PDB file of C-alpha atoms in Angstrom:
ATOM      1  CA  MET A   1      88.627 150.685 107.961  1.00  0.00           C
ATOM      2  CA  SER A   2      86.080 153.263 109.119  1.00  0.00           C
ATOM      3  CA  ASP A   3      83.251 152.662 111.612  1.00  0.00           C
ATOM      4  CA  LYS A   4      81.170 155.300 109.821  1.00  0.00           C
ATOM      5  CA  ILE A   5      78.273 153.669 107.953  1.00  0.00           C
ATOM      6  CA  TRP A   6      77.840 154.572 104.301  1.00  0.00           C
ATOM      7  CA  LEU A   7      74.218 155.091 103.278  1.00  0.00           C
ATOM      8  CA  ILE A   8      74.026 155.149  99.483  1.00  0.00           C
ATOM      9  CA  GLY A   9      71.010 157.056  98.216  1.00  0.00           C
ATOM     10  CA  ALA A  10      69.043 160.106  99.339  1.00  0.00           C
ATOM     11  CA  GLY A  11      65.496 159.335  98.203  1.00  0.00           C
ATOM     12  CA  GLY A  12      62.484 158.246 100.230  1.00  0.00           C
ATOM     13  CA  MET A  13      63.852 154.849 101.268  1.00  0.00           C
ATOM     14  CA  ALA A  14      67.194 156.352 102.255  1.00  0.00           C
ATOM     15  CA  GLN A  15      65.347 158.898 104.385  1.00  0.00           C
ATOM     16  CA  ASP A  16      63.635 156.039 106.225  1.00  0.00           C
ATOM     17  CA  TYR A  17      67.079 154.572 106.937  1.00  0.00           C
ATOM     18  CA  ILE A  18      68.360 157.952 108.129  1.00  0.00           C
ATOM     19  CA  LYS A  19      65.615 158.081 110.742  1.00  0.00           C
ATOM     20  CA  VAL A  20      66.536 154.585 111.933  1.00  0.00           C
ATOM     21  CA  LEU A  21      70.285 155.314 112.041  1.00  0.00           C
ATOM     22  CA  GLN A  22      69.575 158.476 114.006  1.00  0.00           C
ATOM     23  CA  GLY A  23      67.391 156.448 116.390  1.00  0.00           C
ATOM     24  CA  LEU A  24      70.213 153.931 116.817  1.00  0.00           C
ATOM     25  CA  ASN A  25      72.646 156.804 117.431  1.00  0.00           C
ATOM     26  CA  LYS A  26      74.995 155.624 114.687  1.00  0.00           C
ATOM     27  CA  ASP A  27      77.702 157.573 112.893  1.00  0.00           C
ATOM     28  CA  PHE A  28      76.940 157.628 109.181  1.00  0.00           C
ATOM     29  CA  VAL A  29      77.347 159.540 105.940  1.00  0.00           C
ATOM     30  CA  VAL A  30      74.699 159.913 103.246  1.00  0.00           C
ATOM     31  CA  ILE A  31      76.016 159.612  99.688  1.00  0.00           C
ATOM     32  CA  GLY A  32      73.687 160.864  96.972  1.00  0.00           C
ATOM     33  CA  ARG A  33      73.829 161.810  93.309  1.00  0.00           C
ATOM     34  CA  GLY A  34      71.816 164.843  92.289  1.00  0.00           C
ATOM     35  CA  GLU A  35      71.488 168.232  93.969  1.00  0.00           C
ATOM     36  CA  GLU A  36      67.680 168.279  93.935  1.00  0.00           C
ATOM     37  CA  THR A  37      67.239 164.940  95.723  1.00  0.00           C
ATOM     38  CA  ALA A  38      70.000 165.869  98.170  1.00  0.00           C
ATOM     39  CA  LYS A  39      68.271 169.147  98.978  1.00  0.00           C
ATOM     40  CA  LYS A  40      64.950 167.404  99.665  1.00  0.00           C
ATOM     41  CA  CYS A  41      66.698 164.850 101.860  1.00  0.00           C
ATOM     42  CA  GLN A  42      68.489 167.550 103.844  1.00  0.00           C
ATOM     43  CA  GLU A  43      65.250 169.476 104.343  1.00  0.00           C
ATOM     44  CA  SER A  44      63.405 166.338 105.457  1.00  0.00           C
ATOM     45  CA  THR A  45      66.037 164.821 107.751  1.00  0.00           C
ATOM     46  CA  GLY A  46      68.481 167.593 108.649  1.00  0.00           C
ATOM     47  CA  CYS A  47      71.341 165.448 107.327  1.00  0.00           C
ATOM     48  CA  THR A  48      74.011 166.733 104.999  1.00  0.00           C
ATOM     49  CA  VAL A  49      74.254 164.732 101.775  1.00  0.00           C
ATOM     50  CA  GLU A  50      77.528 164.149  99.937  1.00  0.00           C
ATOM     51  CA  VAL A  51      76.502 164.771  96.330  1.00  0.00           C
ATOM     52  CA  GLY A  52      78.187 163.531  93.173  1.00  0.00           C
ATOM     53  CA  GLY A  53      77.488 159.830  93.613  1.00  0.00           C
ATOM     54  CA  LEU A  54      79.465 156.885  94.942  1.00  0.00           C
ATOM     55  CA  ASP A  55      82.176 157.212  92.259  1.00  0.00           C
ATOM     56  CA  ASN A  56      83.019 160.698  93.378  1.00  0.00           C
ATOM     57  CA  TYR A  57      82.893 159.833  97.069  1.00  0.00           C
ATOM     58  CA  ILE A  58      85.176 156.812  96.702  1.00  0.00           C
ATOM     59  CA  SER A  59      87.704 158.747  94.640  1.00  0.00           C
ATOM     60  CA  ASN A  60      88.026 161.243  97.490  1.00  0.00           C
ATOM     61  CA  SER A  61      87.895 158.714 100.337  1.00  0.00           C
ATOM     62  CA  THR A  62      90.859 157.360 102.266  1.00  0.00           C
ATOM     63  CA  ASN A  63      88.923 154.700 104.198  1.00  0.00           C
ATOM     64  CA  ILE A  64      86.733 151.689 103.508  1.00  0.00           C
ATOM     65  CA  CYS A  65      83.583 151.550 105.612  1.00  0.00           C
ATOM     66  CA  SER A  66      82.821 148.468 107.677  1.00  0.00           C
ATOM     67  CA  ASN A  67      79.087 148.596 106.782  1.00  0.00           C
ATOM     68  CA  ALA A  68      77.182 150.037 103.821  1.00  0.00           C
ATOM     69  CA  ILE A  69      73.461 150.332 103.161  1.00  0.00           C
ATOM     70  CA  VAL A  70      72.319 150.561  99.530  1.00  0.00           C
ATOM     71  CA  ALA A  71      69.017 152.432  99.164  1.00  0.00           C
ATOM     72  CA  VAL A  72      69.209 153.661  95.572  1.00  0.00           C
ATOM     73  CA  GLY A  73      66.612 153.102  92.841  1.00  0.00           C
ATOM     74  CA  VAL A  74      65.983 149.489  91.858  1.00  0.00           C
ATOM     75  CA  GLU A  75      67.737 149.961  88.521  1.00  0.00           C
ATOM     76  CA  LYS A  76      70.927 151.076  90.340  1.00  0.00           C
ATOM     77  CA  LEU A  77      71.121 148.308  92.970  1.00  0.00           C
ATOM     78  CA  PHE A  78      73.341 145.999  90.925  1.00  0.00           C
ATOM     79  CA  GLU A  79      75.969 148.520  89.853  1.00  0.00           C
ATOM     80  CA  THR A  80      76.111 150.178  93.293  1.00  0.00           C
ATOM     81  CA  THR A  81      76.551 146.871  95.130  1.00  0.00           C
ATOM     82  CA  LYS A  82      79.159 145.754  92.592  1.00  0.00           C
ATOM     83  CA  GLN A  83      81.079 149.002  93.034  1.00  0.00           C
ATOM     84  CA  LEU A  84      81.117 148.643  96.830  1.00  0.00           C
ATOM     85  CA  LEU A  85      82.344 145.058  96.587  1.00  0.00           C
ATOM     86  CA  GLU A  86      85.110 145.990  94.155  1.00  0.00           C
ATOM     87  CA  TYR A  87      86.180 148.793  96.503  1.00  0.00           C
ATOM     88  CA  GLY A  88      86.500 146.275  99.323  1.00  0.00           C
ATOM     89  CA  VAL A  89      83.394 146.811 101.464  1.00  0.00           C
ATOM     90  CA  LYS A  90      82.687 143.541 103.302  1.00  0.00           C
ATOM     91  CA  ASN A  91      79.226 144.047 104.810  1.00  0.00           C
ATOM     92  CA  ILE A  92      76.415 145.379 102.631  1.00  0.00           C
ATOM     93  CA  LEU A  93      72.683 145.670 103.238  1.00  0.00           C
ATOM     94  CA  VAL A  94      71.017 146.208  99.867  1.00  0.00           C
ATOM     95  CA  GLU A  95      67.376 147.000  99.231  1.00  0.00           C
ATOM     96  CA  LYS A  96      65.293 144.293  97.596  1.00  0.00           C
ATOM     97  CA  PRO A  97      65.499 142.624  95.190  1.00  0.00           C
ATOM     98  CA  GLY A  98      69.281 143.209  94.931  1.00  0.00           C
ATOM     99  CA  ALA A  99      69.316 143.172  91.121  1.00  0.00           C
ATOM    100  CA  LEU A 100      66.859 142.867  88.223  1.00  0.00           C
ATOM    101  CA  TYR A 101      68.318 140.244  85.883  1.00  0.00           C
ATOM    102  CA  THR A 102      69.635 136.734  86.384  1.00  0.00           C
ATOM    103  CA  TRP A 103      73.019 137.618  84.834  1.00  0.00           C
ATOM    104  CA  GLN A 104      73.387 140.387  87.424  1.00  0.00           C
ATOM    105  CA  PHE A 105      72.756 137.933  90.257  1.00  0.00           C
ATOM    106  CA  GLU A 106      75.280 135.541  88.745  1.00  0.00           C
ATOM    107  CA  GLU A 107      77.913 138.265  88.485  1.00  0.00           C
ATOM    108  CA  LEU A 108      77.331 139.505  92.038  1.00  0.00           C
ATOM    109  CA  ASP A 109      77.364 135.955  93.411  1.00  0.00           C
ATOM    110  CA  SER A 110      80.821 135.349  91.934  1.00  0.00           C
ATOM    111  CA  LEU A 111      82.122 138.675  93.210  1.00  0.00           C
ATOM    112  CA  ILE A 112      80.756 138.153  96.725  1.00  0.00           C
ATOM    113  CA  LYS A 113      82.521 134.787  96.933  1.00  0.00           C
ATOM    114  CA  GLU A 114      85.734 136.253  95.515  1.00  0.00           C
ATOM    115  CA  LYS A 115      85.710 139.098  98.056  1.00  0.00           C
ATOM    116  CA  ASN A 116      84.465 136.907 100.938  1.00  0.00           C
ATOM    117  CA  ALA A 117      81.786 139.501 101.689  1.00  0.00           C
ATOM    118  CA  ASN A 118      78.384 139.467 103.408  1.00  0.00           C
ATOM    119  CA  VAL A 119      75.569 140.884 101.291  1.00  0.00           C
ATOM    120  CA  ILE A 120      72.073 140.935 102.777  1.00  0.00           C
ATOM    121  CA  ILE A 121      68.812 141.618 100.909  1.00  0.00           C
ATOM    122  CA  ALA A 122      66.626 144.020 102.904  1.00  0.00           C
ATOM    123  CA  TYR A 123      63.241 142.319 103.217  1.00  0.00           C
ATOM    124  CA  ASN A 124      62.106 144.377 106.197  1.00  0.00           C
ATOM    125  CA  ARG A 125      58.751 142.585 106.489  1.00  0.00           C
ATOM    126  CA  ARG A 126      60.546 139.667 108.139  1.00  0.00           C
ATOM    127  CA  PHE A 127      60.931 141.949 111.147  1.00  0.00           C
ATOM    128  CA  TYR A 128      57.411 143.297 111.519  1.00  0.00           C
ATOM    129  CA  ALA A 129      56.141 143.042 115.096  1.00  0.00           C
ATOM    130  CA  SER A 130      53.254 140.995 113.655  1.00  0.00           C
ATOM    131  CA  VAL A 131      55.691 138.516 112.090  1.00  0.00           C
ATOM    132  CA  LEU A 132      57.831 138.163 115.211  1.00  0.00           C
ATOM    133  CA  LYS A 133      54.694 137.339 117.220  1.00  0.00           C
ATOM    134  CA  ALA A 134      53.520 134.875 114.580  1.00  0.00           C
ATOM    135  CA  GLN A 135      56.841 133.040 114.790  1.00  0.00           C
ATOM    136  CA  GLU A 136      56.266 132.504 118.518  1.00  0.00           C
ATOM    137  CA  ILE A 137      52.797 131.096 117.853  1.00  0.00           C
ATOM    138  CA  ILE A 138      54.044 128.851 115.025  1.00  0.00           C
ATOM    139  CA  LYS A 139      56.729 127.411 117.304  1.00  0.00           C
ATOM    140  CA  ASN A 140      54.273 126.799 120.139  1.00  0.00           C
ATOM    141  CA  ASP A 141      51.800 125.158 117.730  1.00  0.00           C
ATOM    142  CA  GLY A 142      54.393 122.743 116.377  1.00  0.00           C
ATOM    143  CA  GLY A 143      55.064 124.342 112.997  1.00  0.00           C
ATOM    144  CA  VAL A 144      53.325 125.330 109.791  1.00  0.00           C
ATOM    145  CA  THR A 145      51.013 122.809 108.111  1.00  0.00           C
ATOM    146  CA  SER A 146      49.943 124.911 105.114  1.00  0.00           C
ATOM    147  CA  PHE A 147      49.963 128.501 103.850  1.00  0.00           C
ATOM    148  CA  ASN A 148      48.643 130.704 101.097  1.00  0.00           C
ATOM    149  CA  PHE A 149      49.416 134.173  99.793  1.00  0.00           C
ATOM    150  CA  GLU A 150      48.250 136.811  97.334  1.00  0.00           C
ATOM    151  CA  PHE A 151      50.437 139.432  95.657  1.00  0.00           C
ATOM    152  CA  THR A 152      47.903 141.379  93.600  1.00  0.00           C
ATOM    153  CA  GLU A 153      49.295 144.711  92.419  1.00  0.00           C
ATOM    154  CA  TRP A 154      47.121 147.697  91.478  1.00  0.00           C
ATOM    155  CA  ALA A 155      47.867 148.059  87.771  1.00  0.00           C
ATOM    156  CA  HIS A 156      45.891 151.279  87.442  1.00  0.00           C
ATOM    157  CA  VAL A 157      48.200 152.896  90.010  1.00  0.00           C
ATOM    158  CA  ILE A 158      51.452 151.477  88.647  1.00  0.00           C
ATOM    159  CA  GLU A 159      50.855 152.103  84.930  1.00  0.00           C
ATOM    160  CA  PRO A 160      51.267 155.918  85.026  1.00  0.00           C
ATOM    161  CA  LEU A 161      54.371 155.792  87.234  1.00  0.00           C
ATOM    162  CA  VAL A 162      57.564 156.988  85.571  1.00  0.00           C
ATOM    163  CA  LYS A 163      60.319 154.463  86.267  1.00  0.00           C
ATOM    164  CA  ALA A 164      63.686 153.593  84.781  1.00  0.00           C
ATOM    165  CA  GLU A 165      63.809 151.077  81.940  1.00  0.00           C
ATOM    166  CA  GLY A 166      63.209 147.516  83.132  1.00  0.00           C
ATOM    167  CA  VAL A 167      61.790 148.367  86.552  1.00  0.00           C
ATOM    168  CA  LYS A 168      58.074 148.028  85.748  1.00  0.00           C
ATOM    169  CA  GLU A 169      58.762 145.056  83.453  1.00  0.00           C
ATOM    170  CA  LYS A 170      60.238 143.272  86.512  1.00  0.00           C
ATOM    171  CA  TRP A 171      57.660 144.612  89.002  1.00  0.00           C
ATOM    172  CA  PHE A 172      57.010 141.187  90.519  1.00  0.00           C
ATOM    173  CA  LEU A 173      60.685 140.809  91.401  1.00  0.00           C
ATOM    174  CA  GLY A 174      61.173 144.392  92.534  1.00  0.00           C
ATOM    175  CA  ASN A 175      57.966 144.748  94.553  1.00  0.00           C
ATOM    176  CA  SER A 176      55.738 141.663  94.864  1.00  0.00           C
ATOM    177  CA  THR A 177      58.513 139.538  96.332  1.00  0.00           C
ATOM    178  CA  HIS A 178      57.979 141.398  99.591  1.00  0.00           C
ATOM    179  CA  VAL A 179      54.919 139.167  99.965  1.00  0.00           C
ATOM    180  CA  VAL A 180      56.435 136.025  98.509  1.00  0.00           C
ATOM    181  CA  ASP A 181      59.614 136.250 100.575  1.00  0.00           C
ATOM    182  CA  LEU A 182      57.594 136.573 103.782  1.00  0.00           C
ATOM    183  CA  ALA A 183      55.368 133.619 102.898  1.00  0.00           C
ATOM    184  CA  PHE A 184      58.297 131.329 102.115  1.00  0.00           C
ATOM    185  CA  TYR A 185      60.268 132.675 105.099  1.00  0.00           C
ATOM    186  CA  LEU A 186      57.513 131.561 107.475  1.00  0.00           C
ATOM    187  CA  GLY A 187      56.252 128.493 105.638  1.00  0.00           C
ATOM    188  CA  GLY A 188      59.444 127.129 104.131  1.00  0.00           C
ATOM    189  CA  LYS A 189      61.124 127.385 100.735  1.00  0.00           C
ATOM    190  CA  PRO A 190      59.487 125.563  97.805  1.00  0.00           C
ATOM    191  CA  LYS A 191      60.578 121.948  97.466  1.00  0.00           C
ATOM    192  CA  GLU A 192      58.127 121.413  94.617  1.00  0.00           C
ATOM    193  CA  ILE A 193      56.145 124.115  92.805  1.00  0.00           C
ATOM    194  CA  ASN A 194      53.785 124.306  89.851  1.00  0.00           C
ATOM    195  CA  SER A 195      53.122 127.760  88.434  1.00  0.00           C
ATOM    196  CA  PHE A 196      50.618 129.057  85.902  1.00  0.00           C
ATOM    197  CA  THR A 197      50.270 132.480  84.307  1.00  0.00           C
ATOM    198  CA  SER A 198      48.045 134.220  81.782  1.00  0.00           C
ATOM    199  CA  GLY A 199      47.394 137.702  80.434  1.00  0.00           C
ATOM    200  CA  ASN A 200      49.793 140.613  80.123  1.00  0.00           C
ATOM    201  CA  LEU A 201      50.012 144.344  80.672  1.00  0.00           C
ATOM    202  CA  SER A 202      51.690 146.970  78.517  1.00  0.00           C
ATOM    203  CA  TRP A 203      54.205 147.593  81.299  1.00  0.00           C
ATOM    204  CA  HIS A 204      54.438 143.954  82.508  1.00  0.00           C
ATOM    205  CA  PRO A 205      54.296 141.795  79.371  1.00  0.00           C
ATOM    206  CA  SER A 206      55.239 138.452  80.942  1.00  0.00           C
ATOM    207  CA  ALA A 207      51.920 137.953  82.793  1.00  0.00           C
ATOM    208  CA  SER A 208      49.101 139.687  84.660  1.00  0.00           C
ATOM    209  CA  ILE A 209      47.321 136.729  86.316  1.00  0.00           C
ATOM    210  CA  PHE A 210      49.220 134.248  88.464  1.00  0.00           C
ATOM    211  CA  SER A 211      48.376 130.994  90.210  1.00  0.00           C
ATOM    212  CA  GLY A 212      50.319 128.109  91.662  1.00  0.00           C
ATOM    213  CA  ALA A 213      50.818 125.523  94.386  1.00  0.00           C
ATOM    214  CA  GLY A 214      53.443 123.274  95.874  1.00  0.00           C
ATOM    215  CA  ILE A 215      55.066 121.842  98.976  1.00  0.00           C
ATOM    216  CA  SER A 216      57.755 123.516 101.057  1.00  0.00           C
ATOM    217  CA  ASP A 217      60.895 122.131 102.639  1.00  0.00           C
ATOM    218  CA  LYS A 218      59.002 122.284 105.951  1.00  0.00           C
ATOM    219  CA  LYS A 219      56.480 119.801 104.472  1.00  0.00           C
ATOM    220  CA  ALA A 220      53.798 122.486 104.338  1.00  0.00           C
ATOM    221  CA  LEU A 221      51.435 122.624 101.371  1.00  0.00           C
ATOM    222  CA  PHE A 222      51.009 126.078  99.842  1.00  0.00           C
ATOM    223  CA  ASN A 223      49.098 127.893  97.141  1.00  0.00           C
ATOM    224  CA  TYR A 224      49.084 131.424  95.770  1.00  0.00           C
ATOM    225  CA  GLN A 225      47.236 133.667  93.351  1.00  0.00           C
ATOM    226  CA  ALA A 226      47.242 137.228  92.081  1.00  0.00           C
ATOM    227  CA  ASN A 227      45.238 139.061  89.438  1.00  0.00           C
ATOM    228  CA  TRP A 228      46.708 142.399  88.425  1.00  0.00           C
ATOM    229  CA  GLU A 229      43.729 143.046  86.135  1.00  0.00           C
ATOM    230  CA  SER A 230      41.168 142.813  88.930  1.00  0.00           C
ATOM    231  CA  ALA A 231      40.640 143.725  92.578  1.00  0.00           C
ATOM    232  CA  GLY A 232      42.799 142.412  95.387  1.00  0.00           C
ATOM    233  CA  ARG A 233      45.530 143.171  97.896  1.00  0.00           C
ATOM    234  CA  TRP A 234      48.630 141.706  99.473  1.00  0.00           C
ATOM    235  CA  SER A 235      48.050 139.024 102.074  1.00  0.00           C
ATOM    236  CA  VAL A 236      49.667 135.996 103.698  1.00  0.00           C
ATOM    237  CA  GLU A 237      47.893 133.283 105.698  1.00  0.00           C
ATOM    238  CA  ILE A 238      49.848 130.753 107.738  1.00  0.00           C
ATOM    239  CA  LEU A 239      48.029 127.723 109.134  1.00  0.00           C
ATOM    240  CA  THR A 240      49.098 125.575 112.085  1.00  0.00           C
ATOM    241  CA  LYS A 241      47.199 122.793 113.845  1.00  0.00           C
ATOM    242  CA  GLU A 242      45.671 125.362 116.189  1.00  0.00           C
ATOM    243  CA  ASN A 243      45.529 128.720 114.396  1.00  0.00           C
ATOM    244  CA  ARG A 244      45.146 130.553 111.112  1.00  0.00           C
ATOM    245  CA  LEU A 245      47.550 133.511 111.220  1.00  0.00           C
ATOM    246  CA  ILE A 246      46.374 136.260 108.890  1.00  0.00           C
ATOM    247  CA  PHE A 247      48.540 139.146 107.647  1.00  0.00           C
ATOM    248  CA  ARG A 248      45.968 141.412 105.979  1.00  0.00           C
ATOM    249  CA  PRO A 249      47.195 144.156 106.185  1.00  0.00           C
ATOM    250  CA  MET A 250      50.622 142.623 106.573  1.00  0.00           C
ATOM    251  CA  GLU A 251      51.638 145.024 109.348  1.00  0.00           C
ATOM    252  CA  LYS A 252      48.998 143.551 111.688  1.00  0.00           C
ATOM    253  CA  LEU A 253      48.278 140.012 112.861  1.00  0.00           C
ATOM    254  CA  GLN A 254      44.777 138.557 112.941  1.00  0.00           C
ATOM    255  CA  ILE A 255      44.141 135.110 114.380  1.00  0.00           C
ATOM    256  CA  GLN A 256      41.382 132.614 113.727  1.00  0.00           C
ATOM    257  CA  LYS A 257      41.465 129.816 116.274  1.00  0.00           C
ATOM    258  CA  ARG A 258      40.545 126.242 115.367  1.00  0.00           C
ATOM    259  CA  GLY A 259      36.813 125.735 115.832  1.00  0.00           C
ATOM    260  CA  LYS A 260      36.066 129.469 115.741  1.00  0.00           C
ATOM    261  CA  ILE A 261      34.623 131.689 113.013  1.00  0.00           C
ATOM    262  CA  ALA A 262      35.834 135.029 114.342  1.00  0.00           C
ATOM    263  CA  GLN A 263      39.079 136.547 113.111  1.00  0.00           C
ATOM    264  CA  GLU A 264      40.514 138.838 115.754  1.00  0.00           C
ATOM    265  CA  PHE A 265      43.494 141.180 115.767  1.00  0.00           C
ATOM    266  CA  ASN A 266      46.106 140.029 118.270  1.00  0.00           C
ATOM    267  CA  GLU A 267      46.259 142.604 121.054  1.00  0.00           C
ATOM    268  CA  ASP A 268      49.392 141.181 122.669  1.00  0.00           C
ATOM    269  CA  ILE A 269      51.820 142.873 120.282  1.00  0.00           C
ATOM    270  CA  ASN A 270      53.985 145.938 120.884  1.00  0.00           C
ATOM    271  CA  TYR A 271      53.864 147.912 117.635  1.00  0.00           C
ATOM    272  CA  ILE A 272      55.783 150.938 118.912  1.00  0.00           C
ATOM    273  CA  LEU A 273      58.853 150.529 116.651  1.00  0.00           C
ATOM    274  CA  ASP A 274      56.678 149.843 113.596  1.00  0.00           C
ATOM    275  CA  GLU A 275      54.684 152.972 114.343  1.00  0.00           C
ATOM    276  CA  GLU A 276      57.680 155.244 114.933  1.00  0.00           C
ATOM    277  CA  TYR A 277      59.757 153.982 111.988  1.00  0.00           C
ATOM    278  CA  LYS A 278      59.040 152.316 108.652  1.00  0.00           C
ATOM    279  CA  PRO A 279      57.703 148.921 109.843  1.00  0.00           C
ATOM    280  CA  GLY A 280      60.400 146.296 110.319  1.00  0.00           C
ATOM    281  CA  LEU A 281      63.222 148.644 109.375  1.00  0.00           C
ATOM    282  CA  TYR A 282      64.558 149.424 112.859  1.00  0.00           C
ATOM    283  CA  ILE A 283      65.068 145.796 113.932  1.00  0.00           C
ATOM    284  CA  GLN A 284      66.360 144.787 110.490  1.00  0.00           C
ATOM    285  CA  THR A 285      68.983 147.545 110.474  1.00  0.00           C
ATOM    286  CA  GLU A 286      69.967 146.945 114.080  1.00  0.00           C
ATOM    287  CA  LYS A 287      70.505 143.224 113.438  1.00  0.00           C
ATOM    288  CA  PHE A 288      72.540 143.913 110.305  1.00  0.00           C
ATOM    289  CA  LEU A 289      74.840 146.345 112.121  1.00  0.00           C
ATOM    290  CA  GLU A 290      75.264 143.861 114.992  1.00  0.00           C
ATOM    291  CA  ASN A 291      76.099 141.104 112.460  1.00  0.00           C
ATOM    292  CA  ASP A 292      73.089 139.119 113.716  1.00  0.00           C
ATOM    293  CA  LEU A 293      72.201 137.725 110.294  1.00  0.00           C
ATOM    294  CA  GLU A 294      70.453 134.435 111.121  1.00  0.00           C
ATOM    295  CA  ASN A 295      66.935 135.497 110.072  1.00  0.00           C
ATOM    296  CA  MET A 296      67.968 137.812 107.271  1.00  0.00           C
ATOM    297  CA  CYS A 297      67.846 137.098 103.540  1.00  0.00           C
ATOM    298  CA  SER A 298      71.407 136.474 102.423  1.00  0.00           C
ATOM    299  CA  PHE A 299      72.354 137.161  98.822  1.00  0.00           C
ATOM    300  CA  GLU A 300      72.939 133.418  98.421  1.00  0.00           C
ATOM    301  CA  GLU A 301      69.366 132.723  99.558  1.00  0.00           C
ATOM    302  CA  GLN A 302      67.996 135.324  97.149  1.00  0.00           C
ATOM    303  CA  PHE A 303      70.093 133.980  94.279  1.00  0.00           C
ATOM    304  CA  LYS A 304      68.695 130.472  94.856  1.00  0.00           C
ATOM    305  CA  MET A 305      65.152 131.874  94.748  1.00  0.00           C
ATOM    306  CA  ILE A 306      65.583 133.706  91.436  1.00  0.00           C
ATOM    307  CA  GLU A 307      64.761 130.623  89.349  1.00  0.00           C
ATOM    308  CA  ILE A 308      61.522 130.189  91.312  1.00  0.00           C
ATOM    309  CA  TYR A 309      60.656 133.885  91.074  1.00  0.00           C
ATOM    310  CA  ASN A 310      61.228 133.777  87.314  1.00  0.00           C
ATOM    311  CA  LYS A 311      58.911 130.776  87.123  1.00  0.00           C
ATOM    312  CA  ILE A 312      56.130 132.433  89.147  1.00  0.00           C
ATOM    313  CA  ALA A 313      56.287 135.640  87.087  1.00  0.00           C
ATOM    314  CA  ASN A 314      56.970 133.953  83.723  1.00  0.00           C
ATOM    315  CA  TYR A 315      60.230 135.861  83.301  1.00  0.00           C
ATOM    316  CA  GLU A 316      62.777 134.437  80.884  1.00  0.00           C
ATOM    317  CA  ARG A 317      65.770 135.464  83.010  1.00  0.00           C
TER     318      ARG A 317
END
């Protein structure tokens, strides 16, 4: 067993992880596929990239790493995570959403249990400085009473993007769940939910307009909406008996106090890590490597949410 961390991938997200691992002073190896991406990564970070992909690296390796981070393209998350598990890696941090199709989640769930492994889904927004401060306020106020969120995506920006097959068709799962995960993380998982959809886009045929409401396991009422054919942005609002906590933009925390009209940015937050690194990524990675997994999204948690995500987005499976 090697203490050297395996970072799978050499693209933009992997480069964000490299910066964090360097900041944490960790020993790691970057495992990439193509020469061109590897060259860009090396120029950007100064790190050497082992090219040829995970297959090639494993075939020439004599050790199993204790921790691996999967930061490949969304379409490659399933097969990369599966390959690491089959090789015997026990602790894996994989970029969201972990997989694209329900059958992939089912297969990984069985394999994780068989191998007795820990697989964590990397929803870094749980570790924003704004979110950590909000959790303090929620606790002091006695909990969440209601919440709402919006996950509007800019269709005119996404449509021309060139992505692998299936990625844009599952854009809600692969991208919008950043918002949804944070909302349900703070407000509680859905105990009851009613979802409605309409419209469609050439690249996202299941729906383009979304609305719904329900009650969480923390007894908080919630509602959501998104219209990918109109204007909008990501946002989450958490309400307690004393405060409305507003994440808009999600990296910052605004507060509206009960009885007040003004919404003011909270000044009592240290944003230094979120300014130096990709927001939330430093604390998330540090906690994963320290095996401090309490507030992280386990694969089991994500797997349980897939049915709800499919319902919100009108996906079949």
